[in-house]
C-alpha positions as a Markdown table, in Angstrom:
| # | Residue | x | y | z |
|---|---|---|---|---|
| 1 | Unk | 0.0 | 0.0 | 0.0 |
| 2 | Unk | 1.1 | 3.5 | -0.7 |
| 3 | Unk | 2.2 | 5.4 | 2.5 |
| 4 | Unk | 0.8 | 8.9 | 2.1 |
| 5 | Unk | -1.8 | 10.6 | -0.1 |
| 6 | Unk | -1.2 | 14.3 | -0.1 |
| 7 | Unk | -4.5 | 16.2 | -0.7 |
| 8 | Unk | -4.4 | 19.9 | -1.7 |
| 9 | Unk | -7.5 | 22.0 | -2.3 |
| 10 | Unk | -7.0 | 25.2 | -4.4 |
| 11 | Unk | -9.0 | 28.1 | -5.6 |
| 12 | Unk | -6.8 | 30.4 | -7.7 |
| 13 | Unk | -3.6 | 31.5 | -6.0 |
| 14 | Unk | -1.6 | 29.9 | -8.7 |
| 15 | Unk | 1.8 | 31.2 | -7.8 |
| 16 | Unk | 1.6 | 29.7 | -4.3 |
| 17 | Unk | 0.1 | 26.5 | -5.6 |
| 18 | Unk | 2.9 | 26.1 | -8.1 |
| 19 | Unk | 5.6 | 26.6 | -5.4 |
| 20 | Unk | 3.9 | 24.0 | -3.2 |
| 21 | Unk | 3.7 | 21.5 | -6.0 |
| 22 | Unk | 7.3 | 22.1 | -6.9 |
| 23 | Unk | 8.4 | 21.2 | -3.4 |
| 24 | Unk | 6.3 | 17.9 | -3.6 |
| 25 | Unk | 7.6 | 17.1 | -7.1 |
| 26 | Unk | 11.1 | 17.1 | -5.6 |
| 27 | Unk | 10.3 | 14.1 | -3.4 |
| 28 | Unk | 12.6 | 11.2 | -4.3 |
| 29 | Unk | 10.4 | 8.4 | -2.9 |
| 30 | Unk | 13.5 | 6.8 | -1.4 |
| 31 | Unk | 12.0 | 6.1 | 2.0 |
| 32 | Unk | 8.3 | 6.9 | 1.6 |
| 33 | Unk | 5.8 | 6.4 | -1.2 |
| 34 | Unk | 3.5 | 9.4 | -1.9 |
| 35 | Unk | 0.8 | 10.5 | -4.3 |
| 36 | Unk | -0.4 | 14.1 | -4.7 |
| 37 | Unk | -4.1 | 14.9 | -5.4 |
| 38 | Unk | -5.0 | 18.5 | -6.3 |
| 39 | Unk | -8.7 | 19.5 | -6.1 |
| 40 | Unk | -9.6 | 22.6 | -8.0 |
| 41 | Unk | -12.7 | 24.2 | -6.3 |
| 42 | Unk | -14.3 | 25.3 | -9.6 |
| 43 | Unk | -11.9 | 28.2 | -10.2 |
| 44 | Unk | -12.9 | 28.2 | -13.9 |
| 45 | Unk | -9.5 | 29.5 | -15.0 |
| 46 | Unk | -7.2 | 28.2 | -17.7 |
| 47 | Unk | -4.2 | 28.5 | -15.3 |
| 48 | Unk | -5.2 | 25.2 | -13.6 |
| 49 | Unk | -4.8 | 23.4 | -16.9 |
| 50 | Unk | -1.3 | 24.9 | -17.4 |
| 51 | Unk | -0.3 | 23.7 | -13.9 |
| 52 | Unk | -1.8 | 20.3 | -14.6 |
| 53 | Unk | 0.4 | 20.0 | -17.6 |
| 54 | Unk | 3.5 | 21.1 | -15.6 |
| 55 | Unk | 3.0 | 18.3 | -13.0 |
| 56 | Unk | 1.9 | 15.2 | -15.0 |
| 57 | Unk | 2.7 | 12.8 | -12.1 |
| 58 | Unk | 0.0 | 14.4 | -9.9 |
| 59 | Unk | -3.7 | 13.7 | -10.0 |
| 60 | Unk | -6.0 | 16.7 | -10.6 |
| 61 | Unk | -9.7 | 16.7 | -9.8 |
| 62 | Unk | -12.2 | 19.3 | -10.7 |
| 63 | Unk | -14.8 | 20.0 | -8.1 |
| 64 | Unk | -18.2 | 20.6 | -9.7 |
| 65 | Unk | -19.0 | 23.2 | -7.0 |
| 66 | Unk | -16.9 | 25.5 | -4.9 |
| 67 | Unk | -18.1 | 23.7 | -1.8 |
| 68 | Unk | -15.4 | 25.1 | 0.5 |
| 69 | Unk | -12.3 | 23.6 | 2.1 |
| 70 | Unk | -13.8 | 20.6 | 3.8 |
| 71 | Unk | -15.9 | 19.6 | 0.8 |
| 72 | Unk | -12.9 | 19.8 | -1.5 |
| 73 | Unk | -10.7 | 17.7 | 0.8 |
| 74 | Unk | -13.4 | 15.1 | 1.1 |
| 75 | Unk | -13.5 | 14.8 | -2.7 |
| 76 | Unk | -9.8 | 14.4 | -2.9 |
| 77 | Unk | -9.7 | 11.8 | -0.1 |
| 78 | Unk | -12.1 | 9.6 | -2.0 |
| 79 | Unk | -9.5 | 9.1 | -4.7 |
| 80 | Unk | -6.6 | 8.5 | -2.2 |
| 81 | Unk | -4.7 | 5.2 | -2.2 |
| 82 | Unk | -2.4 | 5.9 | 0.7 |
| 83 | Unk | -2.5 | 4.4 | 4.2 |
| 84 | Unk | -2.4 | 8.0 | 5.5 |
| 85 | Unk | -3.8 | 11.3 | 4.3 |
| 86 | Unk | -1.9 | 14.5 | 4.5 |
| 87 | Unk | -4.1 | 17.6 | 4.0 |
| 88 | Unk | -1.9 | 20.5 | 3.0 |
| 89 | Unk | -2.8 | 24.1 | 2.2 |
| 90 | Unk | -1.8 | 25.3 | -1.3 |
| 91 | Unk | 0.4 | 28.0 | 0.3 |
| 92 | Unk | 2.7 | 25.5 | 2.1 |
| 93 | Unk | 6.1 | 24.2 | 1.1 |
| 94 | Unk | 7.0 | 20.7 | 2.3 |
| 95 | Unk | 10.2 | 18.8 | 2.4 |
| 96 | Unk | 10.4 | 15.1 | 2.1 |
| 97 | Unk | 12.5 | 14.6 | 5.3 |
| 98 | Unk | 9.9 | 16.4 | 7.4 |
| 99 | Unk | 7.0 | 14.4 | 5.9 |
| 100 | Unk | 9.0 | 11.2 | 6.7 |
| 101 | Unk | 9.2 | 12.4 | 10.3 |
| 102 | Unk | 5.4 | 12.9 | 10.4 |
| 103 | Unk | 4.8 | 9.4 | 9.2 |
| 104 | Unk | 7.2 | 7.9 | 11.7 |
| 105 | Unk | 5.5 | 9.8 | 14.6 |
| 106 | Unk | 2.1 | 8.6 | 13.5 |
| 107 | Unk | 3.2 | 5.0 | 13.1 |
| 108 | Unk | 5.0 | 4.9 | 16.4 |
| 109 | Unk | 2.1 | 6.4 | 18.3 |
| 110 | Unk | -1.2 | 4.6 | 17.4 |
| 111 | Unk | -3.0 | 6.8 | 20.0 |
| 112 | Unk | -2.4 | 9.8 | 17.9 |
| 113 | Unk | -5.5 | 10.3 | 15.7 |
| 114 | Unk | -4.1 | 13.5 | 14.1 |
| 115 | Unk | -0.6 | 14.7 | 13.8 |
| 116 | Unk | 0.6 | 18.2 | 12.8 |
| 117 | Unk | 3.7 | 20.3 | 13.1 |
| 118 | Unk | 5.4 | 23.6 | 13.6 |
| 119 | Unk | 4.7 | 26.0 | 10.8 |
| 120 | Unk | 6.5 | 29.2 | 9.8 |
| 121 | Unk | 6.5 | 31.5 | 6.8 |
| 122 | Unk | 9.3 | 32.1 | 4.3 |
| 123 | Unk | 10.7 | 34.8 | 6.5 |
| 124 | Unk | 10.9 | 32.4 | 9.5 |
| 125 | Unk | 7.9 | 33.9 | 11.4 |
| 126 | Unk | 5.9 | 31.2 | 13.2 |
| 127 | Unk | 2.3 | 30.6 | 12.1 |
| 128 | Unk | -0.2 | 29.9 | 14.9 |
| 129 | Unk | -1.2 | 26.3 | 14.0 |
| 130 | Unk | -2.9 | 25.0 | 17.2 |
| 131 | Unk | -5.2 | 26.2 | 20.0 |
| 132 | Unk | -7.8 | 25.5 | 22.6 |
| 133 | Unk | -11.3 | 24.5 | 21.8 |
| 134 | Unk | -13.7 | 27.6 | 21.7 |
| 135 | Unk | -15.6 | 28.3 | 24.8 |
| 136 | Unk | -17.4 | 31.3 | 26.4 |
| 137 | Unk | -14.1 | 32.9 | 27.7 |
| 138 | Unk | -11.9 | 32.7 | 24.6 |
| 139 | Unk | -14.2 | 34.0 | 21.9 |
| 140 | Unk | -12.5 | 37.4 | 21.4 |
| 141 | Unk | -8.9 | 38.1 | 20.6 |
| 142 | Unk | -8.3 | 39.9 | 23.9 |
| 143 | Unk | -9.7 | 36.9 | 25.8 |
| 144 | Unk | -7.4 | 34.5 | 23.9 |
| 145 | Unk | -4.4 | 36.7 | 24.6 |
| 146 | Unk | -5.1 | 36.8 | 28.3 |
| 147 | Unk | -5.8 | 33.0 | 28.5 |
| 148 | Unk | -2.6 | 32.3 | 26.5 |
| 149 | Unk | -0.6 | 34.2 | 29.0 |
| 150 | Unk | -2.2 | 32.5 | 32.0 |
| 151 | Unk | -2.6 | 28.9 | 30.9 |
| 152 | Unk | -1.1 | 26.8 | 28.1 |
| 153 | Unk | -3.5 | 25.5 | 25.4 |
| 154 | Unk | -1.7 | 22.2 | 25.1 |
| 155 | Unk | -0.1 | 19.6 | 27.3 |
| 156 | Unk | 3.5 | 18.7 | 26.6 |
| 157 | Unk | 4.0 | 15.0 | 26.1 |
| 158 | Unk | 7.7 | 15.3 | 25.4 |
| 159 | Unk | 9.9 | 18.3 | 24.6 |
| 160 | Unk | 9.2 | 17.6 | 21.0 |
| 161 | Unk | 5.5 | 16.7 | 21.1 |
| 162 | Unk | 2.6 | 18.6 | 22.6 |
| 163 | Unk | -1.1 | 17.7 | 22.7 |
| 164 | Unk | -3.3 | 20.7 | 21.9 |
| 165 | Unk | -7.1 | 20.6 | 21.5 |
| 166 | Unk | -6.9 | 21.3 | 17.8 |
| 167 | Unk | -4.5 | 21.9 | 15.0 |
| 168 | Unk | -4.8 | 24.0 | 11.8 |
| 169 | Unk | -6.3 | 22.4 | 8.7 |
| 170 | Unk | -3.2 | 23.7 | 6.8 |
| 171 | Unk | -1.3 | 20.6 | 7.9 |
| 172 | Unk | -3.4 | 17.5 | 9.0 |
| 173 | Unk | -1.9 | 14.0 | 9.0 |
| 174 | Unk | -4.4 | 11.3 | 9.7 |
| 175 | Unk | -5.0 | 7.6 | 8.8 |
| 176 | Unk | -7.3 | 7.2 | 5.9 |
| 177 | Unk | -9.3 | 4.6 | 7.8 |
| 178 | Unk | -9.9 | 6.9 | 10.7 |
| 179 | Unk | -10.8 | 9.8 | 8.4 |
| 180 | Unk | -13.5 | 7.8 | 6.7 |
| 181 | Unk | -14.7 | 6.4 | 10.0 |
| 182 | Unk | -15.3 | 10.0 | 11.1 |
| 183 | Unk | -17.0 | 10.6 | 7.7 |
| 184 | Unk | -14.4 | 13.2 | 6.8 |
| 185 | Unk | -14.7 | 17.0 | 7.2 |
| 186 | Unk | -18.1 | 18.4 | 7.9 |
| 187 | Unk | -19.3 | 20.0 | 4.7 |
| 188 | Unk | -21.5 | 22.4 | 6.7 |
| 189 | Unk | -18.3 | 24.4 | 7.5 |
| 190 | Unk | -17.6 | 26.2 | 4.2 |
| 191 | Unk | -14.2 | 27.4 | 5.5 |
| 192 | Unk | -12.7 | 27.8 | 9.0 |
| 193 | Unk | -13.5 | 25.7 | 12.0 |
| 194 | Unk | -13.8 | 22.5 | 10.1 |
| 195 | Unk | -10.3 | 21.6 | 11.4 |
| 196 | Unk | -11.4 | 22.3 | 15.0 |
| 197 | Unk | -14.5 | 20.1 | 14.5 |
| 198 | Unk | -12.5 | 17.2 | 13.1 |
| 199 | Unk | -10.1 | 17.4 | 16.0 |
| 200 | Unk | -13.0 | 17.4 | 18.4 |
| 201 | Unk | -14.4 | 14.3 | 16.9 |
| 202 | Unk | -11.0 | 12.6 | 17.0 |
| 203 | Unk | -10.7 | 13.5 | 20.7 |
| 204 | Unk | -14.2 | 12.1 | 21.3 |
| 205 | Unk | -12.8 | 8.7 | 20.2 |
| 206 | Unk | -10.3 | 9.0 | 23.0 |
| 207 | Unk | -7.5 | 9.6 | 20.5 |
| 208 | Unk | -4.9 | 12.4 | 20.8 |
| 209 | Unk | -4.2 | 15.4 | 18.6 |
| 210 | Unk | -0.4 | 15.7 | 18.4 |
| 211 | Unk | 1.7 | 18.7 | 17.5 |
| 212 | Unk | 5.4 | 18.1 | 16.6 |
| 213 | Unk | 7.5 | 21.1 | 17.6 |
| 214 | Unk | 10.6 | 19.6 | 15.9 |
| 215 | Unk | 9.0 | 19.1 | 12.5 |
| 216 | Unk | 8.6 | 22.2 | 10.3 |
| 217 | Unk | 6.5 | 23.0 | 7.2 |
| 218 | Unk | 6.6 | 26.4 | 5.5 |
| 219 | Unk | 3.2 | 28.0 | 5.5 |
| 220 | Unk | 2.7 | 31.4 | 3.8 |
| 221 | Unk | -0.7 | 32.8 | 4.6 |
C-alpha cells in the first residue's frame, strides 16, 4: 500500500500552488511512497490546466462546485490510495524529510488520531497552528491573549510533542481509515472551524491530537 496521499484544495492563488507542487515534485520516494491529489474548487480559469500539464505525475480533480475547504478535501480523499492522508494548504512548502518524520511519529504512536507540526512562513515567522477549543471565555482576541498568558493551550507529552485541543487544517496528517470512520470533514463548514470540528471528533474517540514542535513545514498565509 502507498504510504501517504497528499491532498491539496485550491482556488486560484496559482503562484503559491505552483511553489507548493514544486516542493512535492522534488520528493525522491527513497523512504516513503506518496501521491499528490489536487482538487480545484471550480476556479474556472485556464491556469489550472497549465499547472496540470506542468505536473503530470500528480492527480488533478475538478470539483463541480466551490463547496469550500472541507468539501474539496473530502472529494480528494475519495481518490486516495495511501494508508495516511496529509491535507496541505496550497500555500505550504513541504520537504520530504519532514514528511517522513510525520509518518514515523504517526506509526510509532497509534493513540495519535491526528498529527501536525510547527509552521513558519518564508521569513521564519511562526504561524499559529494550534489552539484550545472555543468556549465562552476565549471568543475574542483579547480573551485569547489573556488566557494564553495565564494557561497553556496544550499539554507537553515530550519536549518535541505537545497535545493541543486542535491543529490547523493547513497541515493535518491522519490515517485514511480513521478519516472515513469519522466521515471526513463536515461540509457544513464552508471554510474555517472544520479543522477544529475534526479534531474534536478525534478526541471524542479518546485519541490524541499531536503537534510536533521539531518538524517544520513552511506556510505562507
